[in-house]
Amino acid sequence: MAYTVLARKYRSQTFDEVIGQDPIAKTLKNAIKTGRVAHAYLFAGTRGVGKTTMARVLAKSLNCLTVDAPTIEPCCKCDSCVAINIGEDIDVVEIDGASNRGIDEVRQLRENAIYRPARCRFKIYIIDEVHMLTVQAFNALLKILEEPPSHVKFIFATTEPSKVIPTIQSRCQRFDFSNISPKLIAEQLKSILKQEKIKYEEDLVLPLAKMANGSMRDGISLLDRLISTGVEPLTVELLEEFLGQPNSEKIYNLIGQIGDNDAAGTLAAAEDLISTGLSEVQIADSLIDYMRDLLVVKSTRLGEGPSRSRTGAESDLLILTAEQKKRAAELAEKFDAAALIYSITALERLRWALKNSDTPRALLEASLLRFALSEHFLNVDVLLSQLQTGSSTAIKKKIVIEDTKPKTPKSTFIPSPVRNFPKETANTTRKEKNSNGASEPRATRDEGRETKDEHRTRTNSQRKNEIINDPAVKTVLIGLDATITGIEEDPTS
Ligand SMILES: [Zn+2]
């Protein structure tokens, strides 16, 4: 028996089977039940999300021969259903808009459409990639859409709805197909693996589903290719190797070395990845992906509170295996959110530079070293607490100098103007003091208290300035600013 690719073998047959498009299936079922099926539909969405599948299910529902009227549960066994399933029914015509885009094809369609269907209730035209039609073809199509014969239905599918002219759109009922979540894709992949009786490691399914980027067809095709290797059980390592994806443990190792500010370790970890045959751009892409995961771990933890959603490595925003969650949680400790945001944007710029570089390896290594050695990667919270408590030796010195200041004579501070008060007030106080000799000792005491406050204010503002001007903090601030404004960091500043 000829081999059928899994994507075709496991194509959904009924409304209830179409995965990830429940609202659309529900609306269409309702339309059939109430006899309000539109004469033209526009199915929009990226590839592999179920547009053609849904179109075929709708066609079967309208034309199933085992019942007298459209049904929400087509039999999938009658001649009509079977023929529609393989796209070869005489009354359900599937047209590829990309290869039949001219006015002649549409004219021919119009001429055929006036004839009644051969054996079913409706003549249904499914036009895939309808946005590829020429303007003349669209206009010809418009004529029949304006006054379609009652036995004709149109189902247009497109990955680029913005290219479908508005006059066509306004005559269609539009449905936007959403991308399918990796979790739903993973469930389907597991079900297929079970039915195909293929051994696999549990950790394989989620990364595989994630690679499908929301497309069920892509996910199943990937699985098909993996199965064709003949290796069992299927593992993550096999997936990474087979698809030329970076080994996740090696990427984690590289990020760990950067987080540890280990220059030699960073270079060795990069070499380890490059030697597997990966391109520099692929490495940058993976780093972006993995750092995004760390950012999610970090920032969902920041907002920890009464919110019901799970936080940290358990966040629903992450598609990670148990082992990957553990690694991400460990690595997230080495970075702070600002540094991760900075590194992701820097890597995004880097990947463009890498594409145009004649020496991408040197560029990648230089950038990785910059990350590893840069204070960008120092945890700002730790740094600030070190500044406040003086626990770091380098920073401690500054604090020590600061702390000795209160011991210096108060008079040192008297000549300086009282910055926190308007000058006038300060002068007035002094005049009053001068005119009344009796209050002079009290005034001196007040002045003494004022200088204490003043000293405290000065110390605080000095401390603030010190923190802001600390090279490490400054680098982070400049980095953030450069990231936000898109201006590269000035090496001279
Ligand atoms: Zn049927």
Short mmCIF file of C-alpha atoms and ligand atoms in Angstrom, two decimals:
data_model
loop_
_atom_site.label_atom_id
_atom_site.label_comp_id
_atom_site.label_asym_id
_atom_site.label_seq_id
_atom_site.Cartn_x
_atom_site.Cartn_y
_atom_site.Cartn_z
CA MET A 1 0.00 0.00 0.00
CA ALA A 2 1.28 3.44 -0.96
CA TYR A 3 2.54 5.56 1.90
CA THR A 4 0.29 8.47 2.83
CA VAL A 5 2.00 11.39 4.51
CA LEU A 6 0.87 11.82 8.10
CA ALA A 7 -0.53 15.32 7.47
CA ARG A 8 -3.00 13.84 4.98
CA LYS A 9 -3.62 10.63 6.89
CA TYR A 10 -4.56 12.53 10.05
CA ARG A 11 -6.42 15.45 8.47
CA SER A 12 -9.46 16.32 10.57
CA GLN A 13 -12.68 14.99 9.13
CA THR A 14 -15.41 16.78 11.07
CA PHE A 15 -16.00 20.16 12.71
CA ASP A 16 -15.29 18.67 16.12
CA GLU A 17 -11.97 17.28 14.97
CA VAL A 18 -10.54 20.52 13.59
CA ILE A 19 -7.99 21.52 16.20
CA GLY A 20 -7.60 25.02 17.64
CA GLN A 21 -10.40 26.69 15.65
CA ASP A 22 -13.36 26.03 17.92
CA PRO A 23 -15.11 29.42 17.55
CA ILE A 24 -15.11 29.13 13.76
CA ALA A 25 -16.33 25.52 13.82
CA LYS A 26 -19.09 26.52 16.22
CA THR A 27 -20.25 29.44 14.06
CA LEU A 28 -20.28 27.33 10.91
CA LYS A 29 -22.20 24.52 12.63
CA ASN A 30 -24.73 27.08 13.81
CA ALA A 31 -25.09 28.47 10.30
CA ILE A 32 -25.78 24.98 8.94
CA LYS A 33 -28.29 24.17 11.70
CA THR A 34 -30.22 27.39 11.15
CA GLY A 35 -29.98 27.30 7.36
CA ARG A 36 -27.98 30.53 7.23
CA VAL A 37 -24.97 29.40 5.27
CA ALA A 38 -23.45 32.37 3.43
CA HIS A 39 -22.75 32.11 -0.29
CA ALA A 40 -19.12 33.15 0.14
CA TYR A 41 -16.59 32.70 2.91
CA LEU A 42 -13.09 34.08 3.32
CA PHE A 43 -10.83 31.96 5.51
CA ALA A 44 -7.75 33.95 6.54
CA GLY A 45 -4.77 32.69 8.50
CA THR A 46 -1.19 31.48 8.23
CA ARG A 47 -0.35 28.21 6.56
CA GLY A 48 -1.22 24.91 8.13
CA VAL A 49 -3.82 26.19 10.61
CA GLY A 50 -6.77 24.31 9.10
CA LYS A 51 -8.24 26.58 6.41
CA THR A 52 -8.46 23.94 3.66
CA THR A 53 -9.47 21.31 6.21
CA MET A 54 -12.32 23.51 7.43
CA ALA A 55 -13.34 24.28 3.84
CA ARG A 56 -13.55 20.56 3.06
CA VAL A 57 -15.52 19.84 6.24
CA LEU A 58 -17.95 22.59 5.30
CA ALA A 59 -18.24 21.23 1.75
CA LYS A 60 -18.93 17.72 3.07
CA SER A 61 -21.53 19.08 5.49
CA LEU A 62 -23.32 20.87 2.67
CA ASN A 63 -23.15 17.99 0.19
CA CYS A 64 -23.15 14.73 2.18
CA LEU A 65 -25.29 12.25 0.23
CA THR A 66 -26.53 10.19 3.17
CA VAL A 67 -28.85 12.96 4.36
CA ASP A 68 -31.44 15.11 2.60
CA ALA A 69 -30.20 18.46 3.84
CA PRO A 70 -26.92 20.01 4.98
CA THR A 71 -25.72 18.39 8.18
CA ILE A 72 -23.21 19.25 10.89
CA GLU A 73 -22.11 15.61 10.98
CA PRO A 74 -21.19 14.49 7.46
CA CYS A 75 -20.86 10.71 7.13
CA CYS A 76 -17.33 10.85 5.64
CA LYS A 77 -18.14 7.57 3.87
CA CYS A 78 -20.44 8.41 0.96
CA ASP A 79 -19.03 8.99 -2.55
CA SER A 80 -19.27 12.73 -2.16
CA CYS A 81 -17.55 12.85 1.26
CA VAL A 82 -14.76 10.51 0.15
CA ALA A 83 -14.14 12.48 -3.05
CA ILE A 84 -14.12 15.80 -1.18
CA ASN A 85 -11.63 14.38 1.31
CA ILE A 86 -9.08 13.84 -1.41
CA GLY A 87 -9.98 17.03 -3.25
CA GLU A 88 -11.36 15.28 -6.33
CA ASP A 89 -15.11 15.79 -6.19
CA ILE A 90 -16.91 16.88 -9.36
CA ASP A 91 -19.11 19.35 -7.52
CA VAL A 92 -16.49 20.64 -5.12
CA VAL A 93 -13.82 22.28 -7.22
CA GLU A 94 -10.53 23.12 -5.57
CA ILE A 95 -8.56 25.79 -7.38
CA ASP A 96 -5.07 26.95 -6.56
CA GLY A 97 -5.18 30.72 -6.86
CA ALA A 98 -1.44 30.90 -7.34
CA SER A 99 -1.39 28.89 -10.56
CA ASN A 100 -4.84 29.89 -11.88
CA ARG A 101 -4.67 33.58 -11.30
CA GLY A 102 -5.69 35.00 -14.67
CA ILE A 103 -8.98 36.36 -16.00
CA ASP A 104 -9.45 33.39 -18.36
CA GLU A 105 -9.58 30.89 -15.51
CA VAL A 106 -12.15 32.98 -13.63
CA ARG A 107 -14.24 33.43 -16.81
CA GLN A 108 -14.26 29.67 -17.26
CA LEU A 109 -15.29 29.26 -13.63
CA ARG A 110 -18.18 31.66 -14.19
CA GLU A 111 -19.35 29.77 -17.27
CA ASN A 112 -19.31 26.45 -15.39
CA ALA A 113 -20.93 27.83 -12.26
CA ILE A 114 -24.27 28.45 -13.94
CA TYR A 115 -24.77 24.70 -14.46
CA ARG A 116 -26.36 22.83 -11.61
CA PRO A 117 -24.22 20.43 -9.57
CA ALA A 118 -23.91 16.91 -10.95
CA ARG A 119 -25.00 14.86 -7.95
CA CYS A 120 -25.04 17.03 -4.82
CA ARG A 121 -26.90 20.04 -3.47
CA PHE A 122 -24.26 22.66 -4.11
CA LYS A 123 -21.49 23.50 -6.50
CA ILE A 124 -18.68 24.61 -4.23
CA TYR A 125 -15.56 26.45 -5.30
CA ILE A 126 -12.65 26.36 -2.89
CA ILE A 127 -10.04 28.86 -4.08
CA ASP A 128 -6.78 28.58 -2.18
CA GLU A 129 -4.39 31.54 -1.98
CA VAL A 130 -7.09 33.73 -3.47
CA HIS A 131 -4.97 36.86 -2.94
CA MET A 132 -2.78 35.73 -5.85
CA LEU A 133 -5.52 36.46 -8.42
CA THR A 134 -4.89 39.35 -10.78
CA VAL A 135 -6.98 42.51 -10.51
CA GLN A 136 -8.87 41.57 -13.71
CA ALA A 137 -9.55 38.11 -12.30
CA PHE A 138 -10.84 39.64 -9.07
CA ASN A 139 -13.15 41.90 -11.02
CA ALA A 140 -14.46 38.98 -13.03
CA LEU A 141 -15.01 37.09 -9.77
CA LEU A 142 -16.84 40.05 -8.33
CA LYS A 143 -19.52 39.80 -11.05
CA ILE A 144 -20.53 36.31 -9.95
CA LEU A 145 -20.21 37.17 -6.25
CA GLU A 146 -22.69 40.01 -6.68
CA GLU A 147 -25.44 37.72 -7.92
CA PRO A 148 -24.43 34.11 -7.40
CA PRO A 149 -26.75 31.29 -8.50
CA SER A 150 -28.41 29.78 -5.41
CA HIS A 151 -26.61 26.46 -5.93
CA VAL A 152 -23.14 28.02 -5.80
CA LYS A 153 -20.94 28.50 -2.72
CA PHE A 154 -17.49 30.02 -2.59
CA ILE A 155 -14.83 29.35 0.02
CA PHE A 156 -11.74 31.49 -0.38
CA ALA A 157 -8.62 30.79 1.63
CA THR A 158 -5.72 33.19 2.00
CA THR A 159 -2.59 33.70 4.01
CA GLU A 160 -2.62 37.39 3.09
CA PRO A 161 -6.14 38.77 3.53
CA SER A 162 -4.91 42.38 3.15
CA LYS A 163 -4.21 41.62 -0.53
CA VAL A 164 -7.80 40.58 -1.19
CA ILE A 165 -9.57 43.62 -2.63
CA PRO A 166 -12.16 45.21 -0.31
CA THR A 167 -15.05 44.72 -2.74
CA ILE A 168 -14.47 40.95 -2.57
CA GLN A 169 -14.00 41.01 1.20
CA SER A 170 -17.25 42.87 1.75
CA ARG A 171 -19.15 40.15 -0.11
CA CYS A 172 -17.70 37.35 2.02
CA GLN A 173 -18.18 36.22 5.55
CA ARG A 174 -14.64 36.39 6.91
CA PHE A 175 -13.14 34.05 9.47
CA ASP A 176 -9.66 34.60 10.88
CA PHE A 177 -7.96 31.35 11.79
CA SER A 178 -5.67 31.65 14.76
CA ASN A 179 -2.27 30.04 15.08
CA ILE A 180 -2.49 26.78 16.96
CA SER A 181 -0.92 26.68 20.41
CA PRO A 182 2.11 24.40 20.85
CA LYS A 183 0.21 22.54 23.55
CA LEU A 184 -2.61 21.60 21.15
CA ILE A 185 -0.09 20.64 18.47
CA ALA A 186 1.79 18.51 21.02
CA GLU A 187 -1.41 16.67 21.96
CA GLN A 188 -2.11 15.87 18.33
CA LEU A 189 1.49 14.71 17.77
CA LYS A 190 1.25 12.41 20.77
CA SER A 191 -1.99 10.98 19.49
CA ILE A 192 -0.42 10.33 16.07
CA LEU A 193 2.68 8.71 17.63
CA LYS A 194 0.40 6.46 19.64
CA GLN A 195 -1.68 5.45 16.62
CA GLU A 196 1.46 4.86 14.55
CA LYS A 197 2.88 2.80 17.44
CA ILE A 198 6.18 4.71 17.45
CA LYS A 199 8.32 4.81 20.57
CA TYR A 200 9.37 8.29 21.73
CA GLU A 201 10.67 10.16 24.73
CA GLU A 202 8.09 12.37 26.39
CA ASP A 203 10.46 15.36 26.25
CA LEU A 204 10.46 15.29 22.45
CA VAL A 205 6.91 16.41 21.84
CA LEU A 206 6.87 19.98 23.18
CA PRO A 207 10.05 21.20 21.45
CA LEU A 208 8.80 19.61 18.24
CA ALA A 209 5.43 21.35 18.60
CA LYS A 210 7.19 24.63 19.34
CA MET A 211 9.18 24.37 16.10
CA ALA A 212 5.91 24.16 14.16
CA ASN A 213 5.30 27.88 14.89
CA GLY A 214 1.56 27.52 15.25
CA SER A 215 1.08 25.40 12.13
CA MET A 216 -0.37 21.96 12.68
CA ARG A 217 0.69 20.87 9.21
CA ASP A 218 4.29 21.92 9.82
CA GLY A 219 4.30 20.07 13.13
CA ILE A 220 3.02 16.86 11.59
CA SER A 221 5.43 17.18 8.63
CA LEU A 222 8.34 17.55 11.04
CA LEU A 223 7.21 14.44 12.85
CA ASP A 224 6.91 12.63 9.52
CA ARG A 225 10.49 13.51 8.63
CA LEU A 226 11.69 12.43 12.05
CA ILE A 227 9.93 9.08 11.79
CA SER A 228 11.45 8.54 8.34
CA THR A 229 14.91 8.36 9.97
CA GLY A 230 13.85 4.95 11.26
CA VAL A 231 15.44 5.65 14.65
CA GLU A 232 13.51 4.61 17.74
CA PRO A 233 12.78 5.85 20.29
CA LEU A 234 12.52 9.40 18.96
CA THR A 235 14.43 11.84 21.19
CA VAL A 236 15.09 15.58 21.49
CA GLU A 237 18.72 14.99 20.55
CA LEU A 238 17.64 13.25 17.35
CA LEU A 239 15.30 16.15 16.57
CA GLU A 240 18.02 18.75 17.12
CA GLU A 241 20.55 16.81 15.13
CA PHE A 242 18.19 15.94 12.32
CA LEU A 243 16.81 19.44 11.84
CA GLY A 244 20.18 21.13 12.32
CA GLN A 245 18.93 22.78 15.51
CA PRO A 246 21.43 23.74 18.21
CA ASN A 247 21.76 21.30 21.05
CA SER A 248 19.81 22.93 23.88
CA GLU A 249 22.27 21.85 26.56
CA LYS A 250 25.08 23.54 24.64
CA ILE A 251 23.10 26.77 24.37
CA TYR A 252 22.33 26.66 28.11
CA ASN A 253 26.02 26.15 28.74
CA LEU A 254 26.94 29.21 26.66
CA ILE A 255 24.40 31.37 28.48
CA GLY A 256 25.70 30.06 31.79
CA GLN A 257 29.27 31.05 30.90
CA ILE A 258 28.12 34.54 29.93
CA GLY A 259 26.20 34.79 33.20
CA ASP A 260 29.32 33.78 35.12
CA ASN A 261 31.31 36.52 33.30
CA ASP A 262 33.73 33.80 32.22
CA ALA A 263 35.45 34.97 29.01
CA ALA A 264 37.38 31.77 28.34
CA GLY A 265 34.37 29.62 29.15
CA THR A 266 32.20 31.73 26.81
CA LEU A 267 34.61 31.25 23.91
CA ALA A 268 34.86 27.51 24.57
CA ALA A 269 31.07 27.17 24.73
CA ALA A 270 30.72 29.12 21.47
CA GLU A 271 33.34 26.88 19.82
CA ASP A 272 31.42 23.85 21.05
CA LEU A 273 28.33 25.09 19.19
CA ILE A 274 30.13 26.24 16.03
CA SER A 275 31.93 22.90 15.73
CA THR A 276 28.56 21.14 15.37
CA GLY A 277 28.18 22.92 12.05
CA LEU A 278 25.77 25.62 13.14
CA SER A 279 25.92 29.02 11.48
CA GLU A 280 26.57 32.11 13.58
CA VAL A 281 23.07 33.39 12.76
CA GLN A 282 21.50 30.15 14.02
CA ILE A 283 23.43 30.52 17.27
CA ALA A 284 22.28 34.13 17.66
CA ASP A 285 18.68 33.07 16.92
CA SER A 286 18.82 30.34 19.55
CA LEU A 287 20.34 32.68 22.11
CA ILE A 288 17.47 35.12 21.52
CA ASP A 289 14.93 32.30 22.01
CA TYR A 290 16.54 30.98 25.17
CA MET A 291 17.15 34.42 26.68
CA ARG A 292 13.51 35.23 26.05
CA ASP A 293 12.65 32.19 28.18
CA LEU A 294 14.89 33.49 30.97
CA LEU A 295 13.26 36.90 30.68
CA VAL A 296 9.85 35.28 31.12
CA VAL A 297 11.11 33.35 34.18
CA LYS A 298 12.53 36.57 35.61
CA SER A 299 9.73 39.00 34.85
CA THR A 300 6.79 36.78 35.73
CA ARG A 301 8.47 36.31 39.09
CA LEU A 302 8.76 40.09 39.46
CA GLY A 303 5.01 40.39 39.24
CA GLU A 304 4.38 37.57 41.68
CA GLY A 305 1.30 38.31 43.71
CA PRO A 306 -2.38 37.49 43.86
CA SER A 307 -2.46 36.83 40.10
CA ARG A 308 -3.71 33.34 39.39
CA SER A 309 -1.29 32.61 36.57
CA ARG A 310 1.78 30.55 37.32
CA THR A 311 5.09 32.36 37.63
CA GLY A 312 8.79 31.78 37.01
CA ALA A 313 9.78 28.64 35.16
CA GLU A 314 6.23 27.30 35.63
CA SER A 315 4.76 30.23 33.67
CA ASP A 316 2.19 29.33 31.03
CA LEU A 317 4.12 31.61 28.69
CA LEU A 318 6.91 29.04 28.47
CA ILE A 319 6.90 25.92 26.33
CA LEU A 320 9.64 23.95 28.03
CA THR A 321 10.26 20.39 29.07
CA ALA A 322 10.76 19.58 32.76
CA GLU A 323 14.55 19.52 32.33
CA GLN A 324 14.54 22.81 30.39
CA LYS A 325 12.42 24.46 33.10
CA LYS A 326 14.98 23.46 35.69
CA ARG A 327 17.86 24.85 33.61
CA ALA A 328 16.01 28.08 32.78
CA ALA A 329 15.23 28.69 36.46
CA GLU A 330 18.90 28.17 37.39
CA LEU A 331 20.22 30.40 34.63
CA ALA A 332 17.67 33.17 35.26
CA GLU A 333 19.36 33.69 38.63
CA LYS A 334 22.50 34.87 36.88
CA PHE A 335 20.79 37.75 35.07
CA ASP A 336 18.41 40.56 35.78
CA ALA A 337 15.49 41.53 33.58
CA ALA A 338 17.13 44.72 32.27
CA ALA A 339 20.26 42.84 31.19
CA LEU A 340 18.15 40.22 29.42
CA ILE A 341 16.13 42.88 27.61
CA TYR A 342 19.37 44.56 26.58
CA SER A 343 20.98 41.33 25.39
CA ILE A 344 17.94 40.25 23.38
CA THR A 345 17.81 43.55 21.50
CA ALA A 346 21.59 43.54 21.04
CA LEU A 347 21.42 39.98 19.66
CA GLU A 348 18.64 40.98 17.30
CA ARG A 349 20.89 43.73 15.89
CA LEU A 350 23.79 41.28 15.84
CA ARG A 351 21.94 38.71 13.72
CA TRP A 352 21.46 41.31 10.98
CA ALA A 353 25.10 42.29 11.18
CA LEU A 354 26.12 38.61 11.05
CA LYS A 355 24.19 38.08 7.83
CA ASN A 356 26.16 40.80 6.09
CA SER A 357 29.51 40.07 7.64
CA ASP A 358 32.44 38.39 5.89
CA THR A 359 33.83 37.45 9.28
CA PRO A 360 30.72 36.39 11.19
CA ARG A 361 32.57 34.16 13.61
CA ALA A 362 34.80 36.96 14.89
CA LEU A 363 31.79 39.24 15.14
CA LEU A 364 29.81 36.65 17.10
CA GLU A 365 32.69 35.90 19.45
CA ALA A 366 33.41 39.57 20.03
CA SER A 367 29.77 40.19 20.87
CA LEU A 368 29.57 37.20 23.19
CA LEU A 369 32.70 38.38 24.97
CA ARG A 370 31.23 41.82 25.28
CA PHE A 371 28.20 40.26 26.94
CA ALA A 372 30.34 38.12 29.23
CA LEU A 373 32.66 40.91 30.27
CA SER A 374 30.23 43.75 30.24
CA GLU A 375 28.67 45.01 33.44
CA HIS A 376 25.41 44.82 31.53
CA PHE A 377 25.20 41.34 32.88
CA LEU A 378 25.72 42.21 36.48
CA ASN A 379 22.53 41.96 38.43
CA VAL A 380 21.49 45.56 39.10
CA ASP A 381 19.57 44.63 42.26
CA VAL A 382 22.63 42.93 43.70
CA LEU A 383 24.79 45.89 42.69
CA LEU A 384 22.50 48.40 44.37
CA SER A 385 22.28 46.36 47.55
CA GLN A 386 26.06 46.09 47.53
CA LEU A 387 26.29 49.87 47.23
CA GLN A 388 23.89 50.32 50.13
CA THR A 389 25.39 47.72 52.44
CA GLY A 390 28.95 48.16 51.22
CA SER A 391 29.42 44.42 50.93
CA SER A 392 31.41 44.51 47.71
CA THR A 393 35.07 45.37 48.25
CA ALA A 394 35.32 47.55 45.17
CA ILE A 395 32.27 49.52 46.11
CA LYS A 396 32.94 49.35 49.82
CA LYS A 397 35.77 51.85 49.55
CA LYS A 398 33.40 54.55 48.34
CA ILE A 399 30.98 53.82 51.16
CA VAL A 400 33.78 53.96 53.72
CA ILE A 401 34.81 57.42 52.55
CA GLU A 402 31.17 58.43 52.66
CA ASP A 403 30.73 57.12 56.18
CA THR A 404 33.73 59.05 57.54
CA LYS A 405 32.18 62.35 56.49
CA PRO A 406 29.85 62.82 59.49
CA LYS A 407 32.95 62.87 61.70
CA THR A 408 34.27 66.01 59.98
CA PRO A 409 33.49 69.32 61.77
CA LYS A 410 30.00 70.75 61.19
CA SER A 411 31.49 74.11 60.23
CA THR A 412 32.72 72.57 56.98
CA PHE A 413 29.15 72.60 55.75
CA ILE A 414 28.05 76.06 56.90
CA PRO A 415 29.43 78.12 54.00
CA SER A 416 27.57 76.11 51.42
CA PRO A 417 24.11 77.42 50.52
CA VAL A 418 21.10 75.57 51.87
CA ARG A 419 20.05 73.95 48.61
CA ASN A 420 16.72 72.66 49.75
CA PHE A 421 15.37 76.09 50.71
CA PRO A 422 14.91 79.20 48.60
CA LYS A 423 17.81 81.61 49.14
CA GLU A 424 15.50 84.36 50.44
CA THR A 425 14.24 82.25 53.31
CA ALA A 426 17.76 81.39 54.33
CA ASN A 427 18.77 85.07 54.31
CA THR A 428 15.68 86.13 56.26
CA THR A 429 16.44 83.57 58.93
CA ARG A 430 19.95 84.88 59.24
CA LYS A 431 18.79 88.53 59.46
CA GLU A 432 16.32 87.64 62.21
CA LYS A 433 19.03 85.86 64.08
CA ASN A 434 21.32 88.86 63.80
CA SER A 435 18.70 91.37 65.02
CA ASN A 436 17.87 89.30 68.09
CA GLY A 437 20.97 88.49 70.07
CA ALA A 438 19.06 86.58 72.79
CA SER A 439 17.92 83.93 70.44
CA GLU A 440 21.35 83.50 69.00
CA PRO A 441 22.30 80.31 70.86
CA ARG A 442 18.97 78.74 69.85
CA ALA A 443 19.48 79.90 66.31
CA THR A 444 22.88 78.30 66.31
CA ARG A 445 21.30 75.11 67.55
CA ASP A 446 18.71 75.37 64.75
CA GLU A 447 21.46 76.02 62.32
CA GLY A 448 23.25 73.02 63.67
CA ARG A 449 20.16 70.90 63.15
CA GLU A 450 19.74 72.38 59.70
CA THR A 451 23.29 71.45 58.79
CA LYS A 452 22.65 67.94 60.01
CA ASP A 453 19.61 67.70 57.71
CA GLU A 454 21.56 69.41 55.04
CA HIS A 455 24.35 66.95 55.53
CA ARG A 456 21.96 64.07 55.34
CA THR A 457 20.43 65.49 52.17
CA ARG A 458 23.83 66.03 50.67
CA THR A 459 24.92 62.56 51.62
CA ASN A 460 21.79 61.06 50.13
CA SER A 461 22.09 63.01 46.91
CA GLN A 462 25.80 62.28 46.75
CA ARG A 463 25.06 58.66 47.33
CA LYS A 464 22.43 58.75 44.62
CA ASN A 465 24.92 60.40 42.28
CA GLU A 466 27.52 57.83 43.16
CA ILE A 467 25.12 55.03 42.37
CA ILE A 468 24.11 56.61 39.08
CA ASN A 469 27.72 57.40 38.18
CA ASP A 470 29.03 54.00 39.15
CA PRO A 471 30.51 52.54 35.95
CA ALA A 472 28.46 49.37 36.23
CA VAL A 473 25.14 51.15 36.73
CA LYS A 474 26.03 53.72 34.11
CA THR A 475 26.70 51.01 31.57
CA VAL A 476 23.31 49.46 32.22
CA LEU A 477 21.57 52.84 31.99
CA ILE A 478 23.40 53.73 28.77
CA GLY A 479 22.63 50.28 27.44
CA LEU A 480 18.94 50.65 28.22
CA ASP A 481 18.87 54.13 26.75
CA ALA A 482 20.65 52.96 23.61
CA THR A 483 18.20 50.11 23.34
CA ILE A 484 15.18 52.31 23.77
CA THR A 485 16.32 55.10 21.47
CA GLY A 486 18.04 52.79 19.01
CA ILE A 487 21.27 54.76 19.33
CA GLU A 488 24.42 52.73 19.69
CA GLU A 489 26.32 53.14 22.88
CA ASP A 490 29.03 55.77 22.65
CA PRO A 491 32.28 54.02 23.61
CA THR A 492 33.82 57.33 24.72
CA SER A 493 31.14 58.04 27.34
ZN ZN B 1 -21.29 11.74 3.31
#
